[in-house]
Short mmCIF file of C-alpha atoms in Angstrom, two decimals:
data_model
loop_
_atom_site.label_atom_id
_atom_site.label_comp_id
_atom_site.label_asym_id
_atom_site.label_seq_id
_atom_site.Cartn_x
_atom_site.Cartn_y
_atom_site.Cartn_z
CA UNK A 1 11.74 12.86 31.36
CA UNK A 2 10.11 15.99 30.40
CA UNK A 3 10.57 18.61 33.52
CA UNK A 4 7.60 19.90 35.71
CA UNK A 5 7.38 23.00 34.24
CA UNK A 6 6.84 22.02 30.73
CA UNK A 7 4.61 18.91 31.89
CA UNK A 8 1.93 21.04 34.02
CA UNK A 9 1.92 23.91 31.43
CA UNK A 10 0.85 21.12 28.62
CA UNK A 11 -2.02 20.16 30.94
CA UNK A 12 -3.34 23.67 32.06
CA UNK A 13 -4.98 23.81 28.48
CA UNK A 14 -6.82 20.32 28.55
CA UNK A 15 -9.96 19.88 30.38
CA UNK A 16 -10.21 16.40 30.11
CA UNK A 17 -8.92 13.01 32.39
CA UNK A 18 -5.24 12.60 30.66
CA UNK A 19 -1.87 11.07 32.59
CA UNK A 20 1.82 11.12 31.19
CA UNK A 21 4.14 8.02 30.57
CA UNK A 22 7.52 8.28 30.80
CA UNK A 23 10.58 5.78 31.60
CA UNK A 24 12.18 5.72 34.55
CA UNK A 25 15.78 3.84 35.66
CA UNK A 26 15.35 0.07 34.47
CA UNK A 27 12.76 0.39 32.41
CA UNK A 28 11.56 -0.07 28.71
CA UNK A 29 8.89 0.93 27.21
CA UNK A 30 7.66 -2.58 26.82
CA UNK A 31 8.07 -3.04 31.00
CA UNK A 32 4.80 -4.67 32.39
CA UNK A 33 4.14 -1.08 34.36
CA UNK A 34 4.19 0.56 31.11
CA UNK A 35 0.70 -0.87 30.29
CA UNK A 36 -0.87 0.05 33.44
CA UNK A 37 -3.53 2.67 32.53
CA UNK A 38 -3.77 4.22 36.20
CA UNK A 39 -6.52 3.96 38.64
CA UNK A 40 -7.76 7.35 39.12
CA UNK A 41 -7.48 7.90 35.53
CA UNK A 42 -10.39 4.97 34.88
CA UNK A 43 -12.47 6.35 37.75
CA UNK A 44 -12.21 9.77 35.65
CA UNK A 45 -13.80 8.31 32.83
CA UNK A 46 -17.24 6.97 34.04
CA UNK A 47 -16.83 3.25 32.59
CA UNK A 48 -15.47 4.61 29.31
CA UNK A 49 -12.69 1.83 29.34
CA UNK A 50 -13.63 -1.98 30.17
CA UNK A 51 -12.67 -4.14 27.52
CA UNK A 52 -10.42 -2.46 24.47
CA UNK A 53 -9.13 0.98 24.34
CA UNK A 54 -8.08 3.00 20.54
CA UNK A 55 -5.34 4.96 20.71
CA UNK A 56 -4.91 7.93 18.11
CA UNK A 57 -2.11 10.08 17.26
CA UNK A 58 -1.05 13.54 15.52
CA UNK A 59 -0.97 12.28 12.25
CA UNK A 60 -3.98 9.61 11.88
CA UNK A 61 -2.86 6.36 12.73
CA UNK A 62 -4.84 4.40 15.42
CA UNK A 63 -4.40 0.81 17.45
CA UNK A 64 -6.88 -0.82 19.42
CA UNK A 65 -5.49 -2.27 22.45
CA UNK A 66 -7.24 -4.61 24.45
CA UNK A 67 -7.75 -4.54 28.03
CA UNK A 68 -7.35 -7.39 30.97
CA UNK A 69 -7.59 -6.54 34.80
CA UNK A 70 -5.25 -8.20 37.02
CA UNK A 71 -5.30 -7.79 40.62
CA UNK A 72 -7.83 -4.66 39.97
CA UNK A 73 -4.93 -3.25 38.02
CA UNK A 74 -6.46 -2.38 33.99
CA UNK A 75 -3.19 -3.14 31.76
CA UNK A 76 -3.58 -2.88 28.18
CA UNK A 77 -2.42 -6.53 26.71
CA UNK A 78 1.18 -7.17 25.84
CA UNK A 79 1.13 -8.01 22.35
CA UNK A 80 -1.24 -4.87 21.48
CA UNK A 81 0.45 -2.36 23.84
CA UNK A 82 4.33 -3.94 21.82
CA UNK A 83 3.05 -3.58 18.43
CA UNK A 84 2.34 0.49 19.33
CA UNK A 85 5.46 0.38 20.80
CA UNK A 86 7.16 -0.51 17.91
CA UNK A 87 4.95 1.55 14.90
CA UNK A 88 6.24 4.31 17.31
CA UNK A 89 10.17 3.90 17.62
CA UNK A 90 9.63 4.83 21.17
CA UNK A 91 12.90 5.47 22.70
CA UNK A 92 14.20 6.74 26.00
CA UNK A 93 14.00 10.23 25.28
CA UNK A 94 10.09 9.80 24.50
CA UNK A 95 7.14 10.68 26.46
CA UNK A 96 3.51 10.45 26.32
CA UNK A 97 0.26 12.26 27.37
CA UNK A 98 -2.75 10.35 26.98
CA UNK A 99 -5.98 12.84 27.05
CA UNK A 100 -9.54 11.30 27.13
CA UNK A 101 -11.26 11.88 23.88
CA UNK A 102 -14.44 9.75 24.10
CA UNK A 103 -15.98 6.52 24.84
CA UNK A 104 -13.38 4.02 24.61
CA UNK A 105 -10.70 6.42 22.45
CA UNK A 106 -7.73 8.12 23.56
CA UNK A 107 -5.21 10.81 22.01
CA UNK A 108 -1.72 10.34 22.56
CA UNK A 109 0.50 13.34 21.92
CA UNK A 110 4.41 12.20 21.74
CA UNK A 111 6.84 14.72 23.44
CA UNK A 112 10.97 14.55 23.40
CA UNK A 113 12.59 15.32 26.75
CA UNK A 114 13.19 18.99 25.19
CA UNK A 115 10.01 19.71 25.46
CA UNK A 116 9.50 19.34 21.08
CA UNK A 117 6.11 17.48 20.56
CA UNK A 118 6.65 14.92 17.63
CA UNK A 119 3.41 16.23 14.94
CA UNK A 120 4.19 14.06 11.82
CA UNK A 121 4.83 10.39 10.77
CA UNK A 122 7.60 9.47 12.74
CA UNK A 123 10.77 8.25 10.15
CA UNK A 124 10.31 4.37 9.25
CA UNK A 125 6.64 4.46 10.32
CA UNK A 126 3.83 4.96 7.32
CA UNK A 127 0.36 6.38 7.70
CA UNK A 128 -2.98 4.21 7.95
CA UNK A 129 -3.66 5.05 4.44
CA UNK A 130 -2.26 6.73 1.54
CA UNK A 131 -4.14 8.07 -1.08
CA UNK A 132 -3.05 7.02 -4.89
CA UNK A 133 -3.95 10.68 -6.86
CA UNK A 134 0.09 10.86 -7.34
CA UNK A 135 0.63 7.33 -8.85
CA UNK A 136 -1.50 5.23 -8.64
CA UNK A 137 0.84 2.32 -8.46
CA UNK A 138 1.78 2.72 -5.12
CA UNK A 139 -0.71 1.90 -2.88
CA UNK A 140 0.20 1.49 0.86
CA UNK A 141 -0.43 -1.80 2.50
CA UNK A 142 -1.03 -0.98 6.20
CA UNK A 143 0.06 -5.43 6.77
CA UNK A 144 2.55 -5.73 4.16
CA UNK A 145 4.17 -4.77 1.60
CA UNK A 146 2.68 -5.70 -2.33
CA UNK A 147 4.94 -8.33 -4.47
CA UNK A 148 5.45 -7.21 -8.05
CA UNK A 149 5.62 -10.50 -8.68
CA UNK A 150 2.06 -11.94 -6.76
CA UNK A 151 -0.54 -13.12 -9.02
CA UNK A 152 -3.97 -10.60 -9.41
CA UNK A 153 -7.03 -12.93 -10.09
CA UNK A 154 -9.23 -10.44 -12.44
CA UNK A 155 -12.75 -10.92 -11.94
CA UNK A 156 -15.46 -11.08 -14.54
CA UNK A 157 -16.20 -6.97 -13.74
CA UNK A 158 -12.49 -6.02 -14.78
CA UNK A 159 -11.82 -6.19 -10.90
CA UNK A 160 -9.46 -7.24 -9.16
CA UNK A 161 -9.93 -10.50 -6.26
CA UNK A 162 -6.63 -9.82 -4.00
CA UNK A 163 -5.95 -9.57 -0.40
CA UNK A 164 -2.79 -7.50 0.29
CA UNK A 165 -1.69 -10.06 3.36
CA UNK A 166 -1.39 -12.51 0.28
CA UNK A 167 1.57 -10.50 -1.34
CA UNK A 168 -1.02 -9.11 -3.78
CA UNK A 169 0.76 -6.96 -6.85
CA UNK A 170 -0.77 -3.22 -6.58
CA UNK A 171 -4.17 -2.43 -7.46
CA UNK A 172 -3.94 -0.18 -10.56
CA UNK A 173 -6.56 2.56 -11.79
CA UNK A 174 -8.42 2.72 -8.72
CA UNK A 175 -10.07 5.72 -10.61
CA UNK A 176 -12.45 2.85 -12.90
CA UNK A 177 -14.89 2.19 -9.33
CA UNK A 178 -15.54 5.83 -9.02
CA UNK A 179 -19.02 6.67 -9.87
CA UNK A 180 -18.28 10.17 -10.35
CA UNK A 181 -14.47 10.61 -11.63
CA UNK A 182 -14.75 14.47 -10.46
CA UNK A 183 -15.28 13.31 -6.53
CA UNK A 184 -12.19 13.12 -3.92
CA UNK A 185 -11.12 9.04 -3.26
CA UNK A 186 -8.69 6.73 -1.37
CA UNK A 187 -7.69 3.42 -0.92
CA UNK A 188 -8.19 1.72 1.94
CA UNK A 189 -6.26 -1.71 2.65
CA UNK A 190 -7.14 -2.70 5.87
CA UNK A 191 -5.02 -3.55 9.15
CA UNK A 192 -6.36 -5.39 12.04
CA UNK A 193 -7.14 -1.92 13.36
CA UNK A 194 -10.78 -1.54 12.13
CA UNK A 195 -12.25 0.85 14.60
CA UNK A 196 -13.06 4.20 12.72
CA UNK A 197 -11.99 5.58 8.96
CA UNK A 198 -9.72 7.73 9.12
CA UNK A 199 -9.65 10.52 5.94
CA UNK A 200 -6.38 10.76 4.55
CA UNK A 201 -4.28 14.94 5.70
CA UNK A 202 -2.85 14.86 2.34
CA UNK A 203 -6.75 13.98 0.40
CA UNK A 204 -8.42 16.66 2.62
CA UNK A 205 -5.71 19.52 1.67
CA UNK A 206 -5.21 18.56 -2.20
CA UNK A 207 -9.13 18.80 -2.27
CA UNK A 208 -9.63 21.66 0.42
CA UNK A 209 -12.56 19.01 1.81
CA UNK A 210 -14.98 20.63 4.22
CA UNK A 211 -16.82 18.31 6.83
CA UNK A 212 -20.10 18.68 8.89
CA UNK A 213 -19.81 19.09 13.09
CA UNK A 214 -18.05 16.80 15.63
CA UNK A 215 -20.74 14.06 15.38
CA UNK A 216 -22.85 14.71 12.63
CA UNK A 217 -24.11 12.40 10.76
CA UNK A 218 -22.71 10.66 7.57
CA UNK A 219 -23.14 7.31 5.64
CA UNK A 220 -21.75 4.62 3.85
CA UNK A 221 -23.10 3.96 0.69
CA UNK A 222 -22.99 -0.01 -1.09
CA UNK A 223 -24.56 -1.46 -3.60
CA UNK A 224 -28.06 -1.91 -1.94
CA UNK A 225 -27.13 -1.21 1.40
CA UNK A 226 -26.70 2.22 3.21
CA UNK A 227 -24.69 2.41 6.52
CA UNK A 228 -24.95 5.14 8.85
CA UNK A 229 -21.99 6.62 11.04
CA UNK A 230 -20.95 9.59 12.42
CA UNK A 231 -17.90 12.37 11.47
CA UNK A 232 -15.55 12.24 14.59
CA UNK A 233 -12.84 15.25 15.14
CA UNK A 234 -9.58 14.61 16.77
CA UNK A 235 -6.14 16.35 17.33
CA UNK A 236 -7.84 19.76 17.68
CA UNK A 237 -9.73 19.28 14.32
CA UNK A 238 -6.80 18.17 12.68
CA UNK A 239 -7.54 14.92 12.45
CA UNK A 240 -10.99 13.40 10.62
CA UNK A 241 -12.09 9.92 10.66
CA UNK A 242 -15.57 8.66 10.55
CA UNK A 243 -17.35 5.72 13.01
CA UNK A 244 -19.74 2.92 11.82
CA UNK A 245 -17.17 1.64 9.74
CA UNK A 246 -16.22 -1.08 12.45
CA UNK A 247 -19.93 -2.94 11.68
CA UNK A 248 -19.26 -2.16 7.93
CA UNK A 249 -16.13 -4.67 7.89
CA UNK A 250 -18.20 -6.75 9.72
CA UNK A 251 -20.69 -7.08 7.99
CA UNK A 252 -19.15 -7.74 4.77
CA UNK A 253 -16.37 -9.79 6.53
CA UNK A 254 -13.82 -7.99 5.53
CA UNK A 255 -10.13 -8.46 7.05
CA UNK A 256 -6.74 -7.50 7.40
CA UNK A 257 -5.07 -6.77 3.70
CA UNK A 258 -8.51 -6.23 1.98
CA UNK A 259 -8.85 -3.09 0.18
CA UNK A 260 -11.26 -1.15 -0.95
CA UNK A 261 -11.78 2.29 -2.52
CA UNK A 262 -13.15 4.98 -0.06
CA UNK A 263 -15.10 7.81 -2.53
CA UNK A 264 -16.41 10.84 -0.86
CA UNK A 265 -19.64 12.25 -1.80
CA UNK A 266 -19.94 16.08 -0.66
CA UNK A 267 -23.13 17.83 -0.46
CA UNK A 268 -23.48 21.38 0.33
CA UNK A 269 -19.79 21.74 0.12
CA UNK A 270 -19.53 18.74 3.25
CA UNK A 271 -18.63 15.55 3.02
CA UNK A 272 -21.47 13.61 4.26
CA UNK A 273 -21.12 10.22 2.74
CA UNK A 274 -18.76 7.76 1.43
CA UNK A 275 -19.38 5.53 -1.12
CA UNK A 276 -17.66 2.07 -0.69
CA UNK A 277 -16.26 0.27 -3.63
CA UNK A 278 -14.81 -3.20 -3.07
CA UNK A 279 -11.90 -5.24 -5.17
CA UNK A 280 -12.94 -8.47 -4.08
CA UNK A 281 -16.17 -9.88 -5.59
CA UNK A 282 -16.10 -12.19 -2.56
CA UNK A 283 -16.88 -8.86 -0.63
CA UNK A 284 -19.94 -7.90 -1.66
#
């Protein structure tokens, strides 16, 4: 447990409803009490939390965890609350501060009983998405990891029809769906975590990519179709993702292990758009 000292000094600088968890003797992390979000906390927050809550971190990864009352006691559910207990490697020495960030979202900042605040990936754990300028190969599945030795169905277009939670091989030469081959692009192979698009650290520093205000505007751009969403700031800037793109998978039905390539349009010298590009014929 993280002493007093270094506790109330971390919340002097935020303004906003947060609490800390932290074990104490005979608990786990995965401990019933553990997924209490406290009272006074949810009376903070105007209504902000009812039915699913999406948890951030430093380094852009996100869960949605959804909610259940019991008793008038708001726990997030078991299996949700386990699985971010696990991408996490949370151990005894582990603490967290949960700081209201909007409607529905919270940041969770990961300190070591020393007081050290873990800031990157944490060993054994991967990021949402991984961008494939390096090799383009090795594309990371956010649900599992790609067989070399899964079939790839090639569609009429030269595409590919694969779905990662099938064991499908790597998608190669992402670059061939870019409209412009100059502009700045990801893949994105969905988890079940579908809440907001997160931009990749290591795509925004190799291009130096600039973005408009905390909730400007932005869209999606598909063939005949234009979605609207809004650029969303988190970690003290350090962290970019965009919303809308919840209704996007929707709408197109898209599910855990599809991917699609994310290109970013820039006007200005701002990303304002991103132009969707899908694998899967089935997709569009």
């Amino acid at each position: 447990m993280l002493p007093l000292g270094v506790t109330a000094k971390i919340q002097a600088n935020v303004s906003k409803p947060c609490f800390w968890k932290s074990l104490s003797s005979g608990q786990s992390w995965k401990s019933k009490s553990m997924r209490i979000i406290p009272d006074k906390f949810v009376g903070s927050t105007s209504g902000a939390f009812e039915h699913s809550v999406v948890i951030s971190v430093r380094w852009g990864n996100s869960w949605q965890l959804w909610l259940e009352r019991e008793k008038d006691v708001l726990y997030m559910i078991k299996e949700d609350w386990d699985e971010f207990v696990d991408d996490n490697h949370l151990g005894p020495n582990d603490n967290l501060f949960f700081r209201h960030d909007d409607t529905m979202l919270l940041e969770v900042q990961i300190f070591k009983n020393n007081g050290d605040e873990i800031m990157d990936v944490p060993l054994g754990v991967e990021p949402e998405t991984e961008p494939l300028h390096s090799n383009p190969s090795n594309s990371y599945k956010d649900t599992t990891t790609a067989s070399a030795s899964a079939s790839v169905e090639f569609s009429a277009n030269g595409g590919t029809n694969c779905r990662a939670k099938e064991g499908c091989a790597a998608i190669e030469n992402p670059e061939r769906y870019l409209l412009n081959p100059e502009n700045p692009y990801f893949v994105k192979t969905l988890s079940k975590k579908i809440d907001v698009l997160y931009v990749p650290k290591t795509v925004i520093q190799k291009y130096g990519l600039k973005f408009g205000p905390h909730e400007s505007t932005m869209s999606y751009l598909l063939p005949n179709d234009k979605i609207n969403g809004l650029t969303k700031f988190y970690a003290s800037g350090k962290s970019v993702c965009f919303n809308g793109w919840v209704g996007l998978c929707r709408k197109y039905n898209l599910k855990a292990g599809d991917s699609v390539v994310c290109e970013l349009e820039r006007s200005g010298g701002l990303v304002t758009a991103v132009r969707v590009h899908f694998f899967n014929e089935n997709m569009r």
